[in-house]
XYZ file of C-alpha atoms in Angstrom:
312
model
C 0.147 0.205 -0.158
C 2.911 2.325 0.572
C 4.606 1.742 -2.868
C 1.668 2.038 -4.804
C -0.007 5.891 -2.745
C 3.809 6.452 -3.247
C 3.515 7.065 -6.822
C 2.924 9.509 -7.872
C -0.065 10.029 -9.624
C -0.134 6.840 -10.077
C -3.988 6.723 -8.587
C -5.661 9.775 -9.560
C -5.033 8.971 -13.038
C -7.146 5.407 -12.449
C -11.677 5.641 -12.575
C -13.443 6.086 -9.420
C -14.297 2.747 -9.846
C -10.820 1.541 -9.224
C -10.248 3.850 -6.947
C -13.049 2.557 -4.691
C -11.241 -0.948 -5.056
C -8.140 -0.089 -4.372
C -9.391 2.358 -0.764
C -11.180 -0.722 0.171
C -7.586 -2.942 0.393
C -7.737 -0.684 3.807
C -9.837 -2.991 5.291
C -7.569 -5.734 5.345
C -4.444 -3.353 6.313
C -3.389 -3.986 10.255
C -2.005 -1.759 11.335
C -2.141 1.817 9.691
C 1.099 3.116 10.196
C 1.708 6.998 10.278
C 3.616 6.598 7.631
C 0.706 5.048 5.714
C -1.811 7.440 7.048
C 0.359 10.379 5.611
C -0.042 8.836 1.748
C -3.746 8.561 2.834
C -4.092 12.203 3.972
C -1.990 12.675 0.653
C -4.498 10.745 -1.646
C -7.598 12.554 0.253
C -6.448 15.536 -0.801
C -5.533 14.709 -4.090
C -8.374 12.851 -4.886
C -11.319 15.218 -3.784
C -9.399 17.990 -6.144
C -8.943 15.803 -9.246
C -11.851 13.135 -9.342
C -15.016 13.376 -6.831
C -15.256 13.191 -3.320
C -17.081 10.240 -2.984
C -13.531 7.909 -3.116
C -11.668 10.621 -1.077
C -14.840 10.715 1.960
C -14.600 6.614 1.676
C -10.671 6.903 2.854
C -11.439 9.122 5.707
C -14.033 6.719 7.119
C -12.162 3.932 6.560
C -9.660 5.082 9.076
C -12.282 7.095 10.978
C -13.168 3.423 11.973
C -10.099 1.165 11.892
C -7.821 3.715 14.138
C -11.186 3.265 17.059
C -10.550 0.097 17.138
C -8.712 -1.042 20.005
C -8.641 -4.615 18.400
C -7.007 -3.889 15.256
C -4.024 -1.893 17.070
C -1.901 -2.512 19.567
C -0.727 1.569 20.012
C -2.054 2.575 23.304
C -5.376 4.849 22.899
C -3.258 8.136 23.470
C -1.613 7.421 20.272
C -3.957 6.391 18.584
C -5.702 9.310 19.097
C -3.128 11.252 18.227
C -2.633 9.266 14.483
C -6.319 10.080 14.272
C -6.528 13.569 14.506
C -3.583 14.283 13.133
C -4.507 12.061 10.023
C -7.664 14.308 9.833
C -5.783 17.855 9.994
C -3.876 15.915 7.068
C -7.145 16.045 4.988
C -8.166 19.976 5.670
C -4.617 21.484 5.290
C -3.603 19.209 2.565
C -0.984 21.386 0.339
C -1.583 24.435 2.532
C 0.754 26.366 0.357
C -1.044 25.574 -3.393
C -2.830 29.071 -3.031
C 0.429 31.233 -1.934
C 2.059 30.004 0.964
C 4.513 31.497 3.706
C 7.650 32.859 1.939
C 6.279 35.448 -0.915
C 5.268 38.241 0.848
C 7.381 39.022 4.145
C 5.507 40.740 7.216
C 7.089 43.873 6.539
C 5.562 44.292 3.883
C 2.371 43.833 5.001
C 0.215 43.568 8.017
C 1.041 41.053 10.610
C -2.594 40.456 11.185
C -3.822 40.258 7.878
C -3.846 36.373 5.954
C -4.823 37.156 2.338
C -7.231 34.356 1.368
C -7.505 33.257 -2.150
C -9.283 30.982 -4.745
C -7.361 27.295 -4.464
C -8.779 27.157 -7.800
C -10.334 23.088 -6.958
C -13.766 22.000 -6.937
C -15.195 23.823 -3.907
C -18.588 21.710 -3.824
C -16.403 18.908 -3.242
C -13.564 19.809 -1.280
C -16.730 21.132 1.165
C -17.671 17.215 0.782
C -14.267 16.030 2.201
C -14.370 18.909 4.826
C -18.218 18.204 6.169
C -17.196 14.278 6.388
C -13.364 14.821 8.225
C -15.709 17.144 10.548
C -18.316 14.629 12.125
C -15.739 12.003 12.022
C -14.192 14.289 14.272
C -17.847 15.887 16.152
C -18.612 11.934 16.553
C -15.221 10.703 18.859
C -14.098 11.416 22.264
C -10.417 12.743 22.628
C -8.466 13.585 25.731
C -7.433 16.782 26.986
C -3.237 16.357 26.361
C -4.260 14.720 22.612
C -6.655 18.049 21.837
C -3.930 19.821 23.789
C -1.237 18.471 20.397
C -3.649 19.635 18.388
C -3.887 23.348 19.427
C -0.046 23.789 19.058
C 0.210 21.708 15.884
C -2.576 24.300 14.377
C -1.165 27.160 16.130
C 2.613 26.757 14.810
C 1.280 26.942 11.131
C -1.563 29.717 11.300
C 1.465 31.649 13.142
C 3.606 32.513 9.845
C 1.218 32.256 7.165
C 0.564 34.734 4.839
C -1.796 33.683 2.159
C -3.938 30.993 2.540
C -6.910 29.035 -0.177
C -9.769 29.542 0.892
C -10.610 25.943 1.380
C -7.524 25.682 3.850
C -8.773 28.467 5.856
C -12.600 27.025 5.634
C -11.244 23.631 7.305
C -9.074 24.991 9.808
C -12.246 26.686 11.175
C -14.692 23.845 10.549
C -11.768 21.523 12.275
C -11.478 24.008 15.325
C -15.601 24.374 15.725
C -15.172 20.897 15.729
C -12.709 20.180 18.939
C -14.285 23.051 20.835
C -17.504 21.802 21.190
C -18.761 21.472 23.951
C -16.224 23.734 25.864
C -16.525 27.522 26.096
C -13.426 27.916 25.057
C -11.427 27.449 21.963
C -8.502 26.151 23.023
C -6.313 28.861 24.493
C -3.273 28.329 22.727
C -4.419 28.477 19.309
C -6.345 31.956 19.963
C -4.092 34.559 18.999
C -2.709 32.987 15.301
C -6.994 32.300 15.258
C -7.945 35.409 15.710
C -6.066 36.628 12.880
C -7.770 34.110 10.463
C -11.201 35.250 11.798
C -10.507 38.989 11.339
C -9.347 38.566 7.799
C -12.184 36.353 7.051
C -14.485 39.108 8.116
C -12.718 41.378 6.317
C -12.476 39.206 3.631
C -16.226 38.409 3.544
C -17.163 41.823 3.652
C -14.921 42.950 0.536
C -16.360 40.495 -1.554
C -20.251 40.876 0.051
C -22.562 38.546 -2.103
C -20.392 37.684 -4.616
C -18.398 35.323 -2.611
C -19.427 32.311 -2.933
C -20.037 29.349 -0.520
C -16.891 29.576 1.057
C -17.119 32.179 1.658
C -20.610 32.288 3.143
C -19.135 29.353 5.117
C -15.631 30.420 6.260
C -17.736 33.359 7.538
C -20.986 31.709 9.264
C -18.328 29.391 11.115
C -15.983 32.536 12.530
C -19.220 33.829 13.860
C -19.909 30.791 15.231
C -16.762 30.524 16.779
C -16.879 33.890 18.210
C -19.777 33.291 19.322
C -18.755 30.416 21.363
C -15.330 31.413 22.551
C -15.339 35.520 24.371
C -11.108 35.551 24.415
C -11.610 35.279 20.726
C -13.698 37.668 20.285
C -11.912 40.071 22.531
C -9.199 39.085 20.550
C -10.343 40.428 16.726
C -11.973 43.254 18.288
C -7.991 44.404 19.475
C -6.818 43.582 16.024
C -9.428 46.390 14.519
C -8.011 48.531 17.065
C -4.451 47.706 16.305
C -5.108 47.880 12.554
C -6.257 50.939 12.754
C -4.060 52.790 14.203
C -1.263 51.298 12.615
C -3.329 53.334 9.509
C -4.754 50.416 7.202
C -7.637 50.719 5.432
C -9.285 52.362 8.104
C -12.626 52.697 5.956
C -12.749 49.438 5.139
C -11.919 48.087 8.768
C -15.144 51.149 9.804
C -17.314 49.798 7.806
C -16.304 46.084 7.893
C -16.790 46.451 12.081
C -20.693 48.155 11.772
C -21.616 45.352 10.165
C -20.304 42.751 12.875
C -21.645 45.507 15.493
C -25.453 44.817 13.053
C -24.414 40.891 13.074
C -27.708 39.109 14.676
C -25.782 36.066 15.450
C -23.177 38.072 17.846
C -25.730 39.991 19.512
C -25.128 38.364 22.921
C -22.045 37.024 22.382
C -20.640 41.589 21.690
C -22.745 42.143 25.106
C -20.635 40.101 27.251
C -17.353 42.687 26.039
C -18.684 46.003 26.053
C -14.485 47.365 26.754
C -13.692 45.582 24.006
C -15.818 47.437 22.184
C -16.073 50.650 23.030
C -12.330 50.791 23.105
C -11.974 49.352 19.057
C -14.956 52.315 18.581
C -12.820 54.600 20.229
C -9.895 53.766 17.905
C -11.675 54.069 14.251
C -13.138 57.031 15.562
C -9.533 58.342 16.061
C -7.614 57.065 13.149
C -10.981 58.836 10.534
C -10.470 62.265 9.265
C -12.736 65.580 8.682
C -14.074 63.899 5.525
C -15.235 61.148 7.017
C -17.192 62.525 10.126
C -20.279 61.096 8.932
C -18.969 57.571 9.473
C -17.523 58.884 12.984
C -21.220 59.976 13.806
C -22.796 56.292 12.501
C -19.911 54.708 14.709
C -20.268 56.065 17.674
C -24.374 56.215 17.249
C -24.041 52.428 16.423
C -22.313 51.578 19.743
C -24.732 53.927 22.252
C -27.287 52.295 20.713
C -25.820 48.788 21.063
C -24.922 49.187 24.456
C -28.242 50.242 25.749
C -29.808 47.150 24.573
C -31.412 45.652 27.380
């Protein structure tokens, strides 16, 4: 299996039926080694992008069931859970820099808070189907705090260096974090700072694209708001980015409009009420950066903040 999967491009040239028959051989493999899991994860990524989502989804389900069967593995439960989440992350991240990479733009050349989201050119509907299958599997599984901590550190390390990210990868990361954070009141603390960058970028990007952003943009924005609603510390971190980016003088008017749209978000109404200080400080920073010619926008912001904070 390792030899065949390691032969670049061979399997993706087969028909979907032949690929599925090959995938069924995984049921016969007694132990899914880390090397084999890595290659299967890469195959899922390429299959979902070049053929269709059915074979990729089937592979994810096979790994899901095999790694959760104790009798089929001699490794400890913690190690098996770790391998499981690393595999699912491989499927979500894939070749994460196809749409741009960490090195094309240095931090000194752009805002350190902004992650440029780009169209990957992949079949978005198929990628979303695979992401949904991953999330369905992860959501149905219990993981120890140590395993979740390791996953959070992995995502933290990945996100901290990113300046460009394909939209389907961004969606996968947001959905994955939503799954591993379900049932708790906060997103894992280690991943909050870099995740705030991604959430801020998604909100700005979605506002700029408006109704022309497509299904991936809509999903990204929806999941971002769900994460912000769930995690007070993440919401405050995002508001702080609005303020700090304004103070740096980057796209003040765009930031102002996006901030106003955030205050008008019905999904975040209760969550935003829980952080009035952060809202007031953000509004003050934006208002202070606006010019006299933008007095109308300053009035709108101040009015919206007062109206928002006075709600029962």
